[in-house]
Short mmCIF file of C-alpha atoms and ligand atoms in Angstrom, two decimals:
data_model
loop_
_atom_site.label_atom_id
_atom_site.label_comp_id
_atom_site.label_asym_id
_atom_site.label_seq_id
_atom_site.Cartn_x
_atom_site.Cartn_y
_atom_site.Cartn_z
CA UNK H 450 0.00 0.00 0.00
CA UNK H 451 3.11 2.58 1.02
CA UNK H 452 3.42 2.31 -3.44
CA UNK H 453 0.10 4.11 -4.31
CA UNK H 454 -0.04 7.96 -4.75
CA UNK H 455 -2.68 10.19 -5.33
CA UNK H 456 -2.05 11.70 -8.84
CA UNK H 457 -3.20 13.91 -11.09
CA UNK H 458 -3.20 13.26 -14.83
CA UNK H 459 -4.77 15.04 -17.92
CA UNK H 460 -8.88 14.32 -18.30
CA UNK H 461 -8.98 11.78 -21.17
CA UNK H 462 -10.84 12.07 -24.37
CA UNK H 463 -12.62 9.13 -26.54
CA UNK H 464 -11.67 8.31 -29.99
CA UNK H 465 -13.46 6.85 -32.45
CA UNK H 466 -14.96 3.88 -30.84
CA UNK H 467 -14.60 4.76 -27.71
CA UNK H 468 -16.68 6.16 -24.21
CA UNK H 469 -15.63 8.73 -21.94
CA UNK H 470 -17.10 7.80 -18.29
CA UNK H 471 -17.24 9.92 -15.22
CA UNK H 472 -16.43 6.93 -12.41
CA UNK H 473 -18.88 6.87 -9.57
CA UNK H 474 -17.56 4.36 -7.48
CA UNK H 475 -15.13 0.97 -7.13
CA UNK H 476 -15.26 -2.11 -5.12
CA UNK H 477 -12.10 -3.82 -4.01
CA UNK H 478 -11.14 -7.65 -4.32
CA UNK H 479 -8.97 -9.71 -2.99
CA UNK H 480 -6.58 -9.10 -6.25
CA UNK H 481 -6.11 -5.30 -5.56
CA UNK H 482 -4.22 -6.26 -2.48
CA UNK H 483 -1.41 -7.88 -4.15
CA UNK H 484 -1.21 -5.96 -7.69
CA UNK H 485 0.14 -3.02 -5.28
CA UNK H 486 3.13 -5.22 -4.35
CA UNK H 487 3.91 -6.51 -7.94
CA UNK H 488 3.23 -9.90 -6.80
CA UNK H 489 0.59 -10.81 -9.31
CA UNK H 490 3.35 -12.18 -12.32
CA UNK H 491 2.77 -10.20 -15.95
CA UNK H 492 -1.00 -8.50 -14.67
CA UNK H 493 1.16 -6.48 -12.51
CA UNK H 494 1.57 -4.20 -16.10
CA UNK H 495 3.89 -1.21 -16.20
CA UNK H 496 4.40 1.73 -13.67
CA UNK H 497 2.34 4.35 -13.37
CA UNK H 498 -0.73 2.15 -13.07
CA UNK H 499 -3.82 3.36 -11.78
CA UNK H 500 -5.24 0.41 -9.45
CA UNK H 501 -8.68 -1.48 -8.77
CA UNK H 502 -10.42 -3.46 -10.99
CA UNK H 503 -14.28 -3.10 -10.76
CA UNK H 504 -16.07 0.13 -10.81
CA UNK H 505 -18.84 1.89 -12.56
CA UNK H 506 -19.60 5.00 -14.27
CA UNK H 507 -21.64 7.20 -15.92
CA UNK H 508 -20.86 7.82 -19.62
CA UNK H 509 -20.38 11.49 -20.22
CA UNK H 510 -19.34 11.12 -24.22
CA UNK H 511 -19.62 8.75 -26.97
CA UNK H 512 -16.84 8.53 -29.75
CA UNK H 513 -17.34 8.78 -33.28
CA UNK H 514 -20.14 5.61 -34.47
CA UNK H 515 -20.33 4.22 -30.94
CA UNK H 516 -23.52 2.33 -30.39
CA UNK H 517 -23.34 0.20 -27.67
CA UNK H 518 -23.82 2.83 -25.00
CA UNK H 519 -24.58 6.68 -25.38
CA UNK H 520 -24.40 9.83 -22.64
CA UNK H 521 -26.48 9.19 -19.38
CA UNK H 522 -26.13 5.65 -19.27
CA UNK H 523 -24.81 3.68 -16.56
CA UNK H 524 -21.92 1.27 -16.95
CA UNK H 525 -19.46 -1.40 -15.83
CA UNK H 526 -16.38 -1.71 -17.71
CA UNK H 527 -15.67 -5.51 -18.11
CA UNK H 528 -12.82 -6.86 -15.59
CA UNK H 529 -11.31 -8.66 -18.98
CA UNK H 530 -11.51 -5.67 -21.75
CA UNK H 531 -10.79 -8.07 -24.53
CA UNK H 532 -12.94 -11.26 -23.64
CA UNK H 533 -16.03 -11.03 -25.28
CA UNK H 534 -17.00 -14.62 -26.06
CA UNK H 535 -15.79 -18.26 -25.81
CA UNK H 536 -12.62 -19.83 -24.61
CA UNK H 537 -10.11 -18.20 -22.62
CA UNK H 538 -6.75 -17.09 -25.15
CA UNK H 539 -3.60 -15.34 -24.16
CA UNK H 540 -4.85 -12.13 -25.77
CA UNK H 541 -8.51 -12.59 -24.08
CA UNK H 542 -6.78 -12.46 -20.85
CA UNK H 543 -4.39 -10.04 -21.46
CA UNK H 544 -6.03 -6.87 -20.50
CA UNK H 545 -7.65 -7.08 -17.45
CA UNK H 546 -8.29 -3.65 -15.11
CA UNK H 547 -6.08 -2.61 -12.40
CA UNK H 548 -3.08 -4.59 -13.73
CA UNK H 549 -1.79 -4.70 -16.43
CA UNK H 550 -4.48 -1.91 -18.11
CA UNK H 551 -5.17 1.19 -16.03
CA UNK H 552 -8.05 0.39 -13.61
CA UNK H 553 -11.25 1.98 -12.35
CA UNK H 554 -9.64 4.37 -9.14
CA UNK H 555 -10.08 7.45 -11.41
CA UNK H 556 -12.39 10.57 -12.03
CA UNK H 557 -12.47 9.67 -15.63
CA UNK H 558 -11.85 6.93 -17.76
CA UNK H 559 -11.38 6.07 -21.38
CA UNK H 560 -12.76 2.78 -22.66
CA UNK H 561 -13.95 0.62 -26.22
CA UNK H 562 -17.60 0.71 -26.15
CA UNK H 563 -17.09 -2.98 -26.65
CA UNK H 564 -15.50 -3.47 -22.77
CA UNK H 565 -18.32 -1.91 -21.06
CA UNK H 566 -22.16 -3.24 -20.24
CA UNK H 567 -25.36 -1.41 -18.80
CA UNK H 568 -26.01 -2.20 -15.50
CA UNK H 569 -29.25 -2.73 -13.81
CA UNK H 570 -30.99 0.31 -12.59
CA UNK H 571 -32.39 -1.24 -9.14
CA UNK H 572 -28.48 -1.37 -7.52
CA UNK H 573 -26.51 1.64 -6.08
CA UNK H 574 -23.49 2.74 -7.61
CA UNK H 575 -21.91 0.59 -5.01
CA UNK H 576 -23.52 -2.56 -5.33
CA UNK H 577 -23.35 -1.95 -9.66
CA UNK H 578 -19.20 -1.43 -9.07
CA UNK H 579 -19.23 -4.88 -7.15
CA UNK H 580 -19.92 -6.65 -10.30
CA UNK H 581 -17.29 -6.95 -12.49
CA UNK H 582 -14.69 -9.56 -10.91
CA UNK H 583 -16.43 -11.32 -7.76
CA UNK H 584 -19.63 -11.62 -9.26
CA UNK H 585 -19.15 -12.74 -12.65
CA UNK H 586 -16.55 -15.11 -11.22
CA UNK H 587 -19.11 -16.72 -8.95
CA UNK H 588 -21.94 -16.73 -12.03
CA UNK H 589 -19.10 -18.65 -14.20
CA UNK H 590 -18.57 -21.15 -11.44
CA UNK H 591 -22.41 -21.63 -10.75
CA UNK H 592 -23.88 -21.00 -14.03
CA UNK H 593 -21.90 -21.40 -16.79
CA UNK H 594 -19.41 -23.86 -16.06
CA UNK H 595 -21.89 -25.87 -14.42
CA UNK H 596 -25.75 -25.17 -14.92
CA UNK H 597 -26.60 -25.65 -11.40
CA UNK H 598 -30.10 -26.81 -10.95
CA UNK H 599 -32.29 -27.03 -7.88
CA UNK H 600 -31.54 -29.01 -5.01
CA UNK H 601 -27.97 -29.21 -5.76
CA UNK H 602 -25.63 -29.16 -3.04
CA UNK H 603 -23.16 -26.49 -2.53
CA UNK H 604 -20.28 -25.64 -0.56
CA UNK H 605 -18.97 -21.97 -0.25
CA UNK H 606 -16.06 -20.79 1.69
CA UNK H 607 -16.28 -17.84 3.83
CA UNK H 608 -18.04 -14.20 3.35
CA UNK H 609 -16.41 -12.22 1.08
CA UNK H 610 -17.05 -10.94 -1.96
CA UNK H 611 -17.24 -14.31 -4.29
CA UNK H 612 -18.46 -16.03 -1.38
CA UNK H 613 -21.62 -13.90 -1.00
CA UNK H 614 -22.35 -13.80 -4.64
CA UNK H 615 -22.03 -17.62 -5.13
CA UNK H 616 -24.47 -18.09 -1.96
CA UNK H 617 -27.18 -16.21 -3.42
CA UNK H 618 -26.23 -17.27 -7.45
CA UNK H 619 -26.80 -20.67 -6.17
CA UNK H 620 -30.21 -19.91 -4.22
CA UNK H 621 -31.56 -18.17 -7.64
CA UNK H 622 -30.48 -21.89 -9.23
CA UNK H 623 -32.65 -23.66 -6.28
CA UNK H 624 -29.19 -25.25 -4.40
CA UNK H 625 -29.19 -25.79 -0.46
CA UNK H 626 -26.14 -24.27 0.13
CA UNK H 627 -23.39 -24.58 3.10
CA UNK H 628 -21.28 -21.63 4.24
CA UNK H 629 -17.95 -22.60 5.90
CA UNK H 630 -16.78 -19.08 7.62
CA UNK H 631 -14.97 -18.19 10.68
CA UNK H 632 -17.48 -15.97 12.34
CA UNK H 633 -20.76 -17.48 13.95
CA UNK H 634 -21.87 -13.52 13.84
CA UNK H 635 -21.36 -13.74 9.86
CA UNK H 636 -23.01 -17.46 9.89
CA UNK H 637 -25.68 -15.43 11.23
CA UNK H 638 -25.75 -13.40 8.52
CA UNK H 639 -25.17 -15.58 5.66
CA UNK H 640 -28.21 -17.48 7.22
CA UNK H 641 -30.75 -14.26 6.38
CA UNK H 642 -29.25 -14.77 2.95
CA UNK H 643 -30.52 -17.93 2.95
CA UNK H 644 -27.63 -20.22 3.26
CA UNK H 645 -29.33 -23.68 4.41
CA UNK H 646 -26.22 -24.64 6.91
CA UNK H 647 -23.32 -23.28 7.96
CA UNK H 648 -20.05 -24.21 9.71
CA UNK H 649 -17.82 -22.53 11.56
CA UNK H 650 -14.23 -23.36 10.63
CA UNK H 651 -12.39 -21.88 13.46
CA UNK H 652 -14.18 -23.76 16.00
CA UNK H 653 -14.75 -26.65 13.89
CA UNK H 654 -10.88 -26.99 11.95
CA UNK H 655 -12.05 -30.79 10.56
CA UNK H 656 -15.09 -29.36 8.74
CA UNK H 657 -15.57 -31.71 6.10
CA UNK H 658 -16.66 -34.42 9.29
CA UNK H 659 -19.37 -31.92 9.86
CA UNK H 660 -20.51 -31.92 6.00
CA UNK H 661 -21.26 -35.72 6.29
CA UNK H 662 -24.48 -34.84 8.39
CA UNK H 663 -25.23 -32.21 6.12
CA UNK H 664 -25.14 -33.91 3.28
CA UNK H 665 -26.65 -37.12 4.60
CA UNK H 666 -23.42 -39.10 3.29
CA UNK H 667 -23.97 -38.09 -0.17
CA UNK H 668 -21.04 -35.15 -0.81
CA UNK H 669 -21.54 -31.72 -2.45
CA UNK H 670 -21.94 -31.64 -5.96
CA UNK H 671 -20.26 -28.48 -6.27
CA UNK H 672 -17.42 -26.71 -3.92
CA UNK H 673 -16.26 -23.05 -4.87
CA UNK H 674 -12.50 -23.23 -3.66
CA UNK H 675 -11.45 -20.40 -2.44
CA UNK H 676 -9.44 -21.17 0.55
CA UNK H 677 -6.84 -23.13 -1.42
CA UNK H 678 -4.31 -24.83 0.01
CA UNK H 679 -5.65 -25.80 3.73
CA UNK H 680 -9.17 -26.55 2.29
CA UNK H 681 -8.70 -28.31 -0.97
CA UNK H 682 -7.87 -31.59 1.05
CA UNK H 683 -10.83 -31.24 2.82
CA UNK H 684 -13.15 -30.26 -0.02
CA UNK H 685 -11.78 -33.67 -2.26
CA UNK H 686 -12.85 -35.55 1.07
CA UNK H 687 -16.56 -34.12 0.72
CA UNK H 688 -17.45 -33.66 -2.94
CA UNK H 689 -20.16 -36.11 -4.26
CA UNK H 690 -18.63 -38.49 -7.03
CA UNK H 691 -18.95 -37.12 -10.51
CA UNK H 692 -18.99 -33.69 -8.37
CA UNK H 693 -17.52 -30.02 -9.52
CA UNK H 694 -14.80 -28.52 -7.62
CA UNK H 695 -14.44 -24.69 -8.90
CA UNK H 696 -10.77 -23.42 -8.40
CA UNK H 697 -11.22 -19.88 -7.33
CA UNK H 698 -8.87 -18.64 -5.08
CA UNK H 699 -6.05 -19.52 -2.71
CA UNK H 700 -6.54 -17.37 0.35
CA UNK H 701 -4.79 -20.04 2.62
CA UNK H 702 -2.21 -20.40 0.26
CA UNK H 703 -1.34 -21.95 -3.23
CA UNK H 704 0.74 -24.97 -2.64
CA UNK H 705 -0.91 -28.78 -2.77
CA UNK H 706 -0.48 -31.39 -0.63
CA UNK H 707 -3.73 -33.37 -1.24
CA UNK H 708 -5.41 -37.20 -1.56
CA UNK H 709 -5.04 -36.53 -5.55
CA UNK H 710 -6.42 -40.64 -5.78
CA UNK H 711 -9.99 -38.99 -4.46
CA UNK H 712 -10.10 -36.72 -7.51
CA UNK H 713 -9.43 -40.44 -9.92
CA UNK H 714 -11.58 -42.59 -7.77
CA UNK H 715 -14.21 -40.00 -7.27
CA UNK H 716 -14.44 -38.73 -10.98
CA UNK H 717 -13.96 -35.55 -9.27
CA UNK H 718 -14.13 -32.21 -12.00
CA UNK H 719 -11.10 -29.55 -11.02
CA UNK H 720 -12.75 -26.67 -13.16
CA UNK H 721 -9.98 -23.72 -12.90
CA UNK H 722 -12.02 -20.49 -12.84
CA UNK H 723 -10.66 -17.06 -14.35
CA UNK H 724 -13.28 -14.16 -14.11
CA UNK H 725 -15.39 -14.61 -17.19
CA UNK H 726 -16.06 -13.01 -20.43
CA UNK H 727 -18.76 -10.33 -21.44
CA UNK H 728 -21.56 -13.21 -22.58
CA UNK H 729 -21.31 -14.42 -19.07
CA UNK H 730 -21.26 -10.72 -17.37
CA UNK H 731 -24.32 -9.94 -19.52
CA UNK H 732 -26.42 -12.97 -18.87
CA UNK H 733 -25.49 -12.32 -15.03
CA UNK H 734 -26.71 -8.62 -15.26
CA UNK H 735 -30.01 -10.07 -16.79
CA UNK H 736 -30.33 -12.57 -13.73
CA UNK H 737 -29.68 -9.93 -11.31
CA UNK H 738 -31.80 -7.72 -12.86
CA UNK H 739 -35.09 -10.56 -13.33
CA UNK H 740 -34.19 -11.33 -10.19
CA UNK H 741 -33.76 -7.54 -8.49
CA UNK H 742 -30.91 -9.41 -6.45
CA UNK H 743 -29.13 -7.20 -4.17
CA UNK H 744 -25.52 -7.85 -3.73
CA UNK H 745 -23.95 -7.11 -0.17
CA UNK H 746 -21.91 -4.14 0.55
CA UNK H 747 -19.49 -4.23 3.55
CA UNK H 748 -18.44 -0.61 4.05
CA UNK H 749 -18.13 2.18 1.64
CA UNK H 750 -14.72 4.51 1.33
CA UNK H 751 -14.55 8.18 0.17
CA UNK H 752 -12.42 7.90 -2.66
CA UNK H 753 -9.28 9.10 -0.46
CA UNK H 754 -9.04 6.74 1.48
CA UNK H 755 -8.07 3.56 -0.55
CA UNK H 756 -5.17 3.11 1.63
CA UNK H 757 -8.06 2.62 4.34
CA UNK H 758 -10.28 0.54 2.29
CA UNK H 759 -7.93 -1.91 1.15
CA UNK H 760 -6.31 -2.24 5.23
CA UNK H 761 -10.11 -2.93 6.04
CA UNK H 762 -10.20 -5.41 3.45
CA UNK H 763 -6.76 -6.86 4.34
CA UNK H 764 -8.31 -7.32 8.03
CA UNK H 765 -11.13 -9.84 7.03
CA UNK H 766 -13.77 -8.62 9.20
CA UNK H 767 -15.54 -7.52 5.87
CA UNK H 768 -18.92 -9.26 4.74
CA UNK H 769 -19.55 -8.97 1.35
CA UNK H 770 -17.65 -6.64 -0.89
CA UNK H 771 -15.59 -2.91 0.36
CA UNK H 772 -16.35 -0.08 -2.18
CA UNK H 773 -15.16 3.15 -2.71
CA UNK H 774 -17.30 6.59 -3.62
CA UNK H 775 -15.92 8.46 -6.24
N1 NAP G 803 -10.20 -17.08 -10.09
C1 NAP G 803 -10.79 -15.89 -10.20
O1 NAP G 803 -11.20 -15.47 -11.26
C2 NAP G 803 -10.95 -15.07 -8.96
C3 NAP G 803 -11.79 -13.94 -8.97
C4 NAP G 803 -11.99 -13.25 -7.77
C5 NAP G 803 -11.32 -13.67 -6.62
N2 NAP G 803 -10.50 -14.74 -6.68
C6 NAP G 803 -9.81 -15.24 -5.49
O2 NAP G 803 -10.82 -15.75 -4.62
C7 NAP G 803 -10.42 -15.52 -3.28
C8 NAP G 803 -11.52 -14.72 -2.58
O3 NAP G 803 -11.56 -13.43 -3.16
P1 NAP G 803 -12.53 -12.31 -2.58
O4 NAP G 803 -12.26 -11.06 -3.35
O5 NAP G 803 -13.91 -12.83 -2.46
O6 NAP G 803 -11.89 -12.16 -1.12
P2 NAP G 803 -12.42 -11.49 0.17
O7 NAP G 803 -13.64 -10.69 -0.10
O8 NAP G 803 -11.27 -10.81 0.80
O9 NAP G 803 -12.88 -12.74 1.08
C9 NAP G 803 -12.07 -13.26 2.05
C10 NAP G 803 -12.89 -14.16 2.96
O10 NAP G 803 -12.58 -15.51 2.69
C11 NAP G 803 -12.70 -16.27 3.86
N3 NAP G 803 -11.52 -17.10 4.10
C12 NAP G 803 -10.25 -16.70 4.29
N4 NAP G 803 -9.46 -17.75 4.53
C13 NAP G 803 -10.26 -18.84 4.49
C14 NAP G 803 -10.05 -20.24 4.68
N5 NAP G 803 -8.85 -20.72 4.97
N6 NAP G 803 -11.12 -21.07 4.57
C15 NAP G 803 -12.34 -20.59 4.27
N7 NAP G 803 -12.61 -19.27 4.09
C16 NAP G 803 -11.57 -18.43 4.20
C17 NAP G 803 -12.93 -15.30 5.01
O11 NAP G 803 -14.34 -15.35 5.32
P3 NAP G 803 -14.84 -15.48 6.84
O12 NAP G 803 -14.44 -14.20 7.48
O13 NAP G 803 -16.30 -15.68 6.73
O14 NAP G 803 -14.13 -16.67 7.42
C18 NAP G 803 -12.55 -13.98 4.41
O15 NAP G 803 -13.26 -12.89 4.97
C19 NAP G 803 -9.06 -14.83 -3.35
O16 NAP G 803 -8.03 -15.80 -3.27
C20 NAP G 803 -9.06 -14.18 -4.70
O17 NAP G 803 -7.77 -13.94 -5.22
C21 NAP G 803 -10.29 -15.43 -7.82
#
């Protein structure tokens, strides 16, 4: 954090093709921590690069024979600017917000009209700008990598950001879901989103035991890994056989030493996850939209105090996604 500055730079101006937005607030992930410390390989991008992924804005121009968006509207730009459809490629992934490509903790920002989407009207500025990364990461785990249907059995790790959104992605699809956290006053919570059971991992290290009850015997048929290395060896020893095991994120570390023969002997499916492209983000926005789903803000920032936001978020005590005001 002791590397970010507050800057000033020239207002930008669209080109052909392009949208001017005024930003009206971000959201911080897990991601923005460690971009800051240029430990995030190539994404890292070149210095000076303005931080934070996910945000959303109002666009205040259109460039020449722009018609995907026009002035007034309200907009996320995409976390990946150049995956629009299909398969992940080197070049899809290659210019992603807040590292490598300038990211969303400006006044203004220049963008393609292809790399930004309309966002529902029902959300706040905050809850729109905590779309772009946890969100559509959760809705590719639930949705379109696996077409969750109802009474599925889920298993989500903890309260943050892609935590929340997969526990109530999951209850749109009909799934009883499990929350693993380490907070009974956030079980609490996750219960009035309608998480079916919860466990508390602190109190309860062993926690796939506890799943057997939960599960009557039978396993999850999907797990969203995000814990990484200290729950990945318990997740493999509670999936159902034939089950989904989305690899998210690696918040206790990104090392293995697990039963691999479980993943063989239970036809288990390791489905790497990496954001998602615009189809997905669309089809999400339409969901949340049908669906008038609120997404869970934490705390919101003035837009000076990142430094602030991101220690809050470093903390953990968050529940659902930090944002910023612009
Ligand atoms: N692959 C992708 O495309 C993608 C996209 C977004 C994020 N991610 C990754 O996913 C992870 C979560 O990101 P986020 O932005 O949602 O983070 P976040 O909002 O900071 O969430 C962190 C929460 O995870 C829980 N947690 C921490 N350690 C845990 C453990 N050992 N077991 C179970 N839960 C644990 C805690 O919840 P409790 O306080 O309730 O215990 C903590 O508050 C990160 O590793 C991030 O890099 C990956």
């Amino acid at each position: 954090m002791e590397h970010l500055r507050l800057a000033t730079r020239p207002d930008p101006r669209p080109g052909p093709g392009q949208v001017l937005l005024r930003m009206k607030a971000a959201s911080l992930n897990y991601r923005d921590l460690v971009v800051p410390m240029r430990a995030y390989g190539s994404h890292t991008g070149t210095l000076p690069l303005i931080p934070i992924s996910d945000g959303v804005g109002e666009v205040v121009e259109a460039g020449a024979g722009v018609t995907r968006a026009k002035p007034g509207d309200r907009v996320c730009p995409l976390f990946a600017q150049a995956w629009i459809s299909g398969e992940p490629t080197p070049e899809r992934l290659s210019r992603s917000l807040g590292g490598p490509v300038d990211g969303t903790m400006a006044e203004y920002m220049v963008l393609p009209e292809a790399g930004v989407s309309k966002v529902p009207a029902h959300l706040s500025d905050e809850q729109a700008a905590s779309l772009p990364c946890a969100a559509l990461t959760a809705w590719s785990a639930i949705v379109t990598h696996d077409n969750l249907g109802p009474g599925s059995r889920v298993l989500v790790q903890g309260t943050g950001g892609v935590a929340l959104f997969a526990l109530q992605f999951a209850k749109l699809r009909g799934a009883q879901v499990t929350v693993i956290s380490s907070s009974d006053e956030k079980i609490a919570r996750a219960k009035t989103l309608g998480a079916d059971a919860a466990i508390n991992y602190r109190t309860t290290p062993e926690w796939y035991k506890a799943t057997r009850e939960v599960t009557a015997g039978r396993g999850y048929d999907h797990i969203l890994e995000l814990g990484g290395e200290k729950t990945l060896p318990q997740s493999l020893r509670c999936i159902r056989p034939g089950g989904t095991l989305s690899m998210i994120g690696v918040l206790s570390g990104g090392m293995l030493s697990a039963p691999l023969g479980l993943v063989v002997t239970r036809q288990v499916r390791l489905q790497g996850i990496t954001v998602g492209n615009r189809d997905g983000f669309e089809a999400m926005l339409r969901a949340i939209d049908q669906h008038r789903l609120q997404p869970v803000t934490d705390k919101v920032f003035q837009f000076e105090q990142l430094k602030e936001a991101m220690a809050h978020l470093k903390n953990g005590a968050h529940f659902g996604k930090v944002c910023i005001r612009h």
